[in-house]
């Protein structure tokens, strides 16, 4: 995953440059550039899903990130509601959405409410999965050790499946939030939004590398 992440970030930077170039010089390429960067985020999600099947705890810990990057994690990724703060704080929607049409403001606010509610449900699911790690069945299996290998494996599988389900739900929410925000915005607004989101991710990574330096 370490090698994949480095190459994924490099490609993200290229796609961000493509977005900015399309906005400035090639407006006919705005929509293809928006689709390309959305697909690129989906590739990252798919890579995480493959890793979760093999080692779900590695996905939870995100060992391929710098410690600074990991401070921003929510359920093995970025928090979907961050998209709304970015939308307004970066000036794309203007302060309090003043640069958005009334119908856009209404749609964004409704989506924000739905996303926050979904985040709450997923956080509860993660808490339940974490509690399952300390359940009586798991603790007894751990205490049994080599005397009951099958029980230990069964208990570990129950916890792993619960964690995978929560991570999958969080990743689906991240993907859906991005795509629904983009659908509400005009193509130019969507390109600005995605370019800012990508720049933030790249900047946090660079800051993390400097802190590790």
mmCIF file of C-alpha atoms in Angstrom:
data_model
loop_
_atom_site.group_PDB
_atom_site.id
_atom_site.type_symbol
_atom_site.label_atom_id
_atom_site.label_comp_id
_atom_site.label_asym_id
_atom_site.label_seq_id
_atom_site.Cartn_x
_atom_site.Cartn_y
_atom_site.Cartn_z
ATOM 1 C CA UNK A 1 0.000 0.000 0.000
ATOM 2 C CA UNK A 2 2.939 2.355 0.644
ATOM 3 C CA UNK A 3 4.071 2.234 -2.983
ATOM 4 C CA UNK A 4 0.513 2.524 -4.258
ATOM 5 C CA UNK A 5 -0.124 5.589 -2.085
ATOM 6 C CA UNK A 6 2.969 7.431 -3.324
ATOM 7 C CA UNK A 7 2.025 6.844 -6.962
ATOM 8 C CA UNK A 8 -1.629 7.643 -6.230
ATOM 9 C CA UNK A 9 -0.688 11.016 -4.742
ATOM 10 C CA UNK A 10 1.552 11.805 -7.713
ATOM 11 C CA UNK A 11 -1.313 11.085 -10.075
ATOM 12 C CA UNK A 12 -3.676 13.144 -7.885
ATOM 13 C CA UNK A 13 -1.361 16.124 -8.283
ATOM 14 C CA UNK A 14 -1.391 15.667 -12.063
ATOM 15 C CA UNK A 15 -5.183 15.494 -12.132
ATOM 16 C CA UNK A 16 -5.424 18.610 -9.955
ATOM 17 C CA UNK A 17 -3.227 20.450 -12.463
ATOM 18 C CA UNK A 18 -5.485 19.211 -15.266
ATOM 19 C CA UNK A 19 -8.517 20.640 -13.447
ATOM 20 C CA UNK A 20 -6.882 24.045 -13.026
ATOM 21 C CA UNK A 21 -5.726 24.066 -16.641
ATOM 22 C CA UNK A 22 -9.224 23.208 -17.845
ATOM 23 C CA UNK A 23 -10.706 26.000 -15.732
ATOM 24 C CA UNK A 24 -8.271 28.552 -17.106
ATOM 25 C CA UNK A 25 -7.620 27.545 -20.694
ATOM 26 C CA UNK A 26 -9.717 24.561 -21.793
ATOM 27 C CA UNK A 27 -13.321 24.775 -20.509
ATOM 28 C CA UNK A 28 -14.415 21.936 -22.803
ATOM 29 C CA UNK A 29 -12.227 19.618 -20.688
ATOM 30 C CA UNK A 30 -13.725 20.570 -17.324
ATOM 31 C CA UNK A 31 -16.252 17.720 -17.182
ATOM 32 C CA UNK A 32 -13.784 15.007 -18.300
ATOM 33 C CA UNK A 33 -11.274 16.316 -15.745
ATOM 34 C CA UNK A 34 -13.890 16.225 -12.980
ATOM 35 C CA UNK A 35 -14.830 12.637 -13.895
ATOM 36 C CA UNK A 36 -11.154 11.625 -13.973
ATOM 37 C CA UNK A 37 -10.447 12.846 -10.459
ATOM 38 C CA UNK A 38 -13.625 11.249 -9.072
ATOM 39 C CA UNK A 39 -12.558 7.947 -10.641
ATOM 40 C CA UNK A 40 -9.102 8.413 -9.093
ATOM 41 C CA UNK A 41 -10.615 8.694 -5.609
ATOM 42 C CA UNK A 42 -12.601 5.541 -6.351
ATOM 43 C CA UNK A 43 -9.337 3.725 -7.182
ATOM 44 C CA UNK A 44 -8.025 4.595 -3.713
ATOM 45 C CA UNK A 45 -11.214 3.283 -2.155
ATOM 46 C CA UNK A 46 -10.932 0.030 -4.121
ATOM 47 C CA UNK A 47 -7.298 -0.432 -3.061
ATOM 48 C CA UNK A 48 -8.291 -0.002 0.580
ATOM 49 C CA UNK A 49 -11.100 -2.532 0.164
ATOM 50 C CA UNK A 50 -8.658 -5.118 -1.173
ATOM 51 C CA UNK A 51 -6.313 -4.485 1.747
ATOM 52 C CA UNK A 52 -9.192 -4.677 4.247
ATOM 53 C CA UNK A 53 -9.971 -8.168 2.993
ATOM 54 C CA UNK A 54 -6.403 -9.230 3.815
ATOM 55 C CA UNK A 55 -5.640 -7.070 6.871
ATOM 56 C CA UNK A 56 -8.461 -4.898 8.175
ATOM 57 C CA UNK A 57 -6.394 -3.625 11.114
ATOM 58 C CA UNK A 58 -3.843 -2.147 8.702
ATOM 59 C CA UNK A 59 -6.649 -0.206 7.042
ATOM 60 C CA UNK A 60 -7.844 1.040 10.431
ATOM 61 C CA UNK A 61 -4.333 2.203 11.347
ATOM 62 C CA UNK A 62 -3.444 3.545 7.856
ATOM 63 C CA UNK A 63 0.211 2.658 8.367
ATOM 64 C CA UNK A 64 1.134 4.117 4.966
ATOM 65 C CA UNK A 65 0.266 7.656 6.112
ATOM 66 C CA UNK A 66 2.494 9.971 8.095
ATOM 67 C CA UNK A 67 1.554 10.410 11.787
ATOM 68 C CA UNK A 68 0.357 13.937 10.972
ATOM 69 C CA UNK A 69 -1.967 12.659 8.237
ATOM 70 C CA UNK A 70 -3.376 10.047 10.601
ATOM 71 C CA UNK A 71 -4.572 12.778 12.985
ATOM 72 C CA UNK A 72 -7.200 13.686 10.360
ATOM 73 C CA UNK A 73 -8.646 10.176 10.051
ATOM 74 C CA UNK A 74 -12.255 9.251 10.752
ATOM 75 C CA UNK A 75 -13.144 5.568 10.283
ATOM 76 C CA UNK A 76 -10.138 4.870 8.047
ATOM 77 C CA UNK A 77 -10.421 7.988 5.895
ATOM 78 C CA UNK A 78 -11.446 11.625 5.709
ATOM 79 C CA UNK A 79 -14.674 12.730 7.348
ATOM 80 C CA UNK A 80 -17.321 13.330 4.662
ATOM 81 C CA UNK A 81 -18.705 16.484 6.291
ATOM 82 C CA UNK A 82 -15.302 18.076 5.739
ATOM 83 C CA UNK A 83 -16.485 18.592 2.151
ATOM 84 C CA UNK A 84 -18.974 21.236 3.292
ATOM 85 C CA UNK A 85 -16.436 23.160 5.344
ATOM 86 C CA UNK A 86 -14.081 23.090 2.391
ATOM 87 C CA UNK A 87 -16.837 24.217 0.046
ATOM 88 C CA UNK A 88 -17.465 27.392 2.009
ATOM 89 C CA UNK A 89 -14.075 28.150 3.584
ATOM 90 C CA UNK A 90 -12.241 27.951 0.257
ATOM 91 C CA UNK A 91 -14.561 30.519 -1.277
ATOM 92 C CA UNK A 92 -16.154 28.213 -3.844
ATOM 93 C CA UNK A 93 -19.601 28.640 -2.349
ATOM 94 C CA UNK A 94 -18.819 31.975 -0.760
ATOM 95 C CA UNK A 95 -19.356 32.856 2.897
ATOM 96 C CA UNK A 96 -22.606 31.169 4.021
ATOM 97 C CA UNK A 97 -23.155 30.015 0.445
ATOM 98 C CA UNK A 98 -23.569 33.514 -0.997
ATOM 99 C CA UNK A 99 -22.018 32.437 -4.323
ATOM 100 C CA UNK A 100 -24.441 29.563 -4.744
ATOM 101 C CA UNK A 101 -27.891 29.779 -6.290
ATOM 102 C CA UNK A 102 -30.791 29.429 -3.827
ATOM 103 C CA UNK A 103 -31.591 25.936 -5.109
ATOM 104 C CA UNK A 104 -27.929 24.941 -4.703
ATOM 105 C CA UNK A 105 -27.830 26.254 -1.123
ATOM 106 C CA UNK A 106 -30.981 24.293 -0.278
ATOM 107 C CA UNK A 107 -29.630 21.092 -1.844
ATOM 108 C CA UNK A 108 -26.229 21.450 -0.145
ATOM 109 C CA UNK A 109 -27.803 22.037 3.260
ATOM 110 C CA UNK A 110 -30.094 19.021 2.889
ATOM 111 C CA UNK A 111 -27.158 16.862 1.808
ATOM 112 C CA UNK A 112 -25.089 18.131 4.744
ATOM 113 C CA UNK A 113 -27.821 17.093 7.194
ATOM 114 C CA UNK A 114 -28.027 13.645 5.634
ATOM 115 C CA UNK A 115 -24.241 13.196 5.704
ATOM 116 C CA UNK A 116 -23.899 14.274 9.344
ATOM 117 C CA UNK A 117 -26.656 11.841 10.346
ATOM 118 C CA UNK A 118 -24.952 9.043 8.400
ATOM 119 C CA UNK A 119 -21.611 9.867 10.038
ATOM 120 C CA UNK A 120 -23.253 9.521 13.441
ATOM 121 C CA UNK A 121 -24.660 6.090 12.562
ATOM 122 C CA UNK A 122 -21.303 4.894 11.232
ATOM 123 C CA UNK A 123 -19.476 6.174 14.329
ATOM 124 C CA UNK A 124 -21.906 4.170 16.444
ATOM 125 C CA UNK A 125 -21.212 1.132 14.292
ATOM 126 C CA UNK A 126 -17.472 1.537 14.815
ATOM 127 C CA UNK A 127 -17.982 1.823 18.566
ATOM 128 C CA UNK A 128 -20.009 -1.388 18.521
ATOM 129 C CA UNK A 129 -17.303 -3.164 16.517
ATOM 130 C CA UNK A 130 -14.676 -1.982 18.984
ATOM 131 C CA UNK A 131 -16.807 -3.163 21.894
ATOM 132 C CA UNK A 132 -17.056 -6.554 20.203
ATOM 133 C CA UNK A 133 -13.279 -6.824 20.524
ATOM 134 C CA UNK A 134 -13.756 -6.891 24.300
ATOM 135 C CA UNK A 135 -16.761 -9.216 24.260
ATOM 136 C CA UNK A 136 -16.850 -12.266 26.476
ATOM 137 C CA UNK A 137 -16.465 -14.642 23.531
ATOM 138 C CA UNK A 138 -13.375 -12.851 22.220
ATOM 139 C CA UNK A 139 -11.769 -12.606 25.650
ATOM 140 C CA UNK A 140 -12.381 -16.284 26.350
ATOM 141 C CA UNK A 141 -10.902 -17.226 22.978
ATOM 142 C CA UNK A 142 -7.805 -15.126 23.699
ATOM 143 C CA UNK A 143 -7.391 -16.685 27.135
ATOM 144 C CA UNK A 144 -7.696 -20.162 25.619
ATOM 145 C CA UNK A 145 -4.726 -19.416 23.362
ATOM 146 C CA UNK A 146 -3.318 -22.429 21.585
ATOM 147 C CA UNK A 147 -5.721 -24.712 23.438
ATOM 148 C CA UNK A 148 -8.600 -23.567 21.238
ATOM 149 C CA UNK A 149 -7.242 -22.179 17.993
ATOM 150 C CA UNK A 150 -10.553 -22.542 16.139
ATOM 151 C CA UNK A 151 -12.427 -20.486 18.757
ATOM 152 C CA UNK A 152 -9.799 -17.769 18.607
ATOM 153 C CA UNK A 153 -9.952 -17.664 14.809
ATOM 154 C CA UNK A 154 -13.745 -17.572 14.857
ATOM 155 C CA UNK A 155 -13.795 -14.685 17.331
ATOM 156 C CA UNK A 156 -11.226 -12.750 15.313
ATOM 157 C CA UNK A 157 -13.271 -13.299 12.143
ATOM 158 C CA UNK A 158 -16.412 -11.870 13.750
ATOM 159 C CA UNK A 159 -14.554 -8.706 14.751
ATOM 160 C CA UNK A 160 -12.825 -8.375 11.370
ATOM 161 C CA UNK A 161 -16.106 -8.702 9.481
ATOM 162 C CA UNK A 162 -17.693 -6.027 11.671
ATOM 163 C CA UNK A 163 -14.786 -3.658 11.081
ATOM 164 C CA UNK A 164 -14.851 -4.279 7.313
ATOM 165 C CA UNK A 165 -18.557 -3.489 7.210
ATOM 166 C CA UNK A 166 -18.064 -0.198 9.043
ATOM 167 C CA UNK A 167 -15.124 0.834 6.839
ATOM 168 C CA UNK A 168 -17.102 -0.056 3.712
ATOM 169 C CA UNK A 169 -20.038 2.068 4.894
ATOM 170 C CA UNK A 170 -17.717 4.998 5.616
ATOM 171 C CA UNK A 171 -16.035 4.696 2.226
ATOM 172 C CA UNK A 172 -19.399 4.541 0.470
ATOM 173 C CA UNK A 173 -20.452 7.706 2.302
ATOM 174 C CA UNK A 174 -17.218 9.481 1.332
ATOM 175 C CA UNK A 175 -17.693 8.529 -2.315
ATOM 176 C CA UNK A 176 -21.380 9.436 -2.376
ATOM 177 C CA UNK A 177 -20.771 12.778 -0.666
ATOM 178 C CA UNK A 178 -18.162 13.829 -3.225
ATOM 179 C CA UNK A 179 -20.308 12.799 -6.164
ATOM 180 C CA UNK A 180 -23.491 14.399 -4.844
ATOM 181 C CA UNK A 181 -21.737 17.686 -4.070
ATOM 182 C CA UNK A 182 -20.348 17.666 -7.618
ATOM 183 C CA UNK A 183 -23.829 17.025 -9.032
ATOM 184 C CA UNK A 184 -25.213 20.063 -7.176
ATOM 185 C CA UNK A 185 -22.437 22.408 -8.323
ATOM 186 C CA UNK A 186 -21.882 23.757 -11.813
ATOM 187 C CA UNK A 187 -18.997 22.096 -13.707
ATOM 188 C CA UNK A 188 -16.698 25.044 -12.987
ATOM 189 C CA UNK A 189 -17.636 25.070 -9.282
ATOM 190 C CA UNK A 190 -17.121 21.306 -9.094
ATOM 191 C CA UNK A 191 -13.670 21.651 -10.664
ATOM 192 C CA UNK A 192 -12.701 24.354 -8.158
ATOM 193 C CA UNK A 193 -14.021 22.271 -5.273
ATOM 194 C CA UNK A 194 -12.167 19.112 -6.298
ATOM 195 C CA UNK A 195 -8.971 21.031 -7.012
ATOM 196 C CA UNK A 196 -9.124 22.558 -3.513
ATOM 197 C CA UNK A 197 -9.886 19.194 -1.893
ATOM 198 C CA UNK A 198 -6.960 17.587 -3.708
ATOM 199 C CA UNK A 199 -4.630 20.447 -2.827
ATOM 200 C CA UNK A 200 -5.575 20.093 0.838
ATOM 201 C CA UNK A 201 -4.791 16.378 0.790
ATOM 202 C CA UNK A 202 -1.445 16.947 -0.929
ATOM 203 C CA UNK A 203 -0.561 19.784 1.426
ATOM 204 C CA UNK A 204 -1.331 17.704 4.533
ATOM 205 C CA UNK A 205 0.880 14.933 3.141
ATOM 206 C CA UNK A 206 3.750 17.363 2.524
ATOM 207 C CA UNK A 207 3.382 18.822 6.015
ATOM 208 C CA UNK A 208 3.486 15.296 7.437
ATOM 209 C CA UNK A 209 6.703 14.523 5.578
ATOM 210 C CA UNK A 210 8.325 17.728 6.862
ATOM 211 C CA UNK A 211 7.316 16.930 10.440
ATOM 212 C CA UNK A 212 8.888 13.473 10.052
ATOM 213 C CA UNK A 213 11.906 15.041 8.354
#
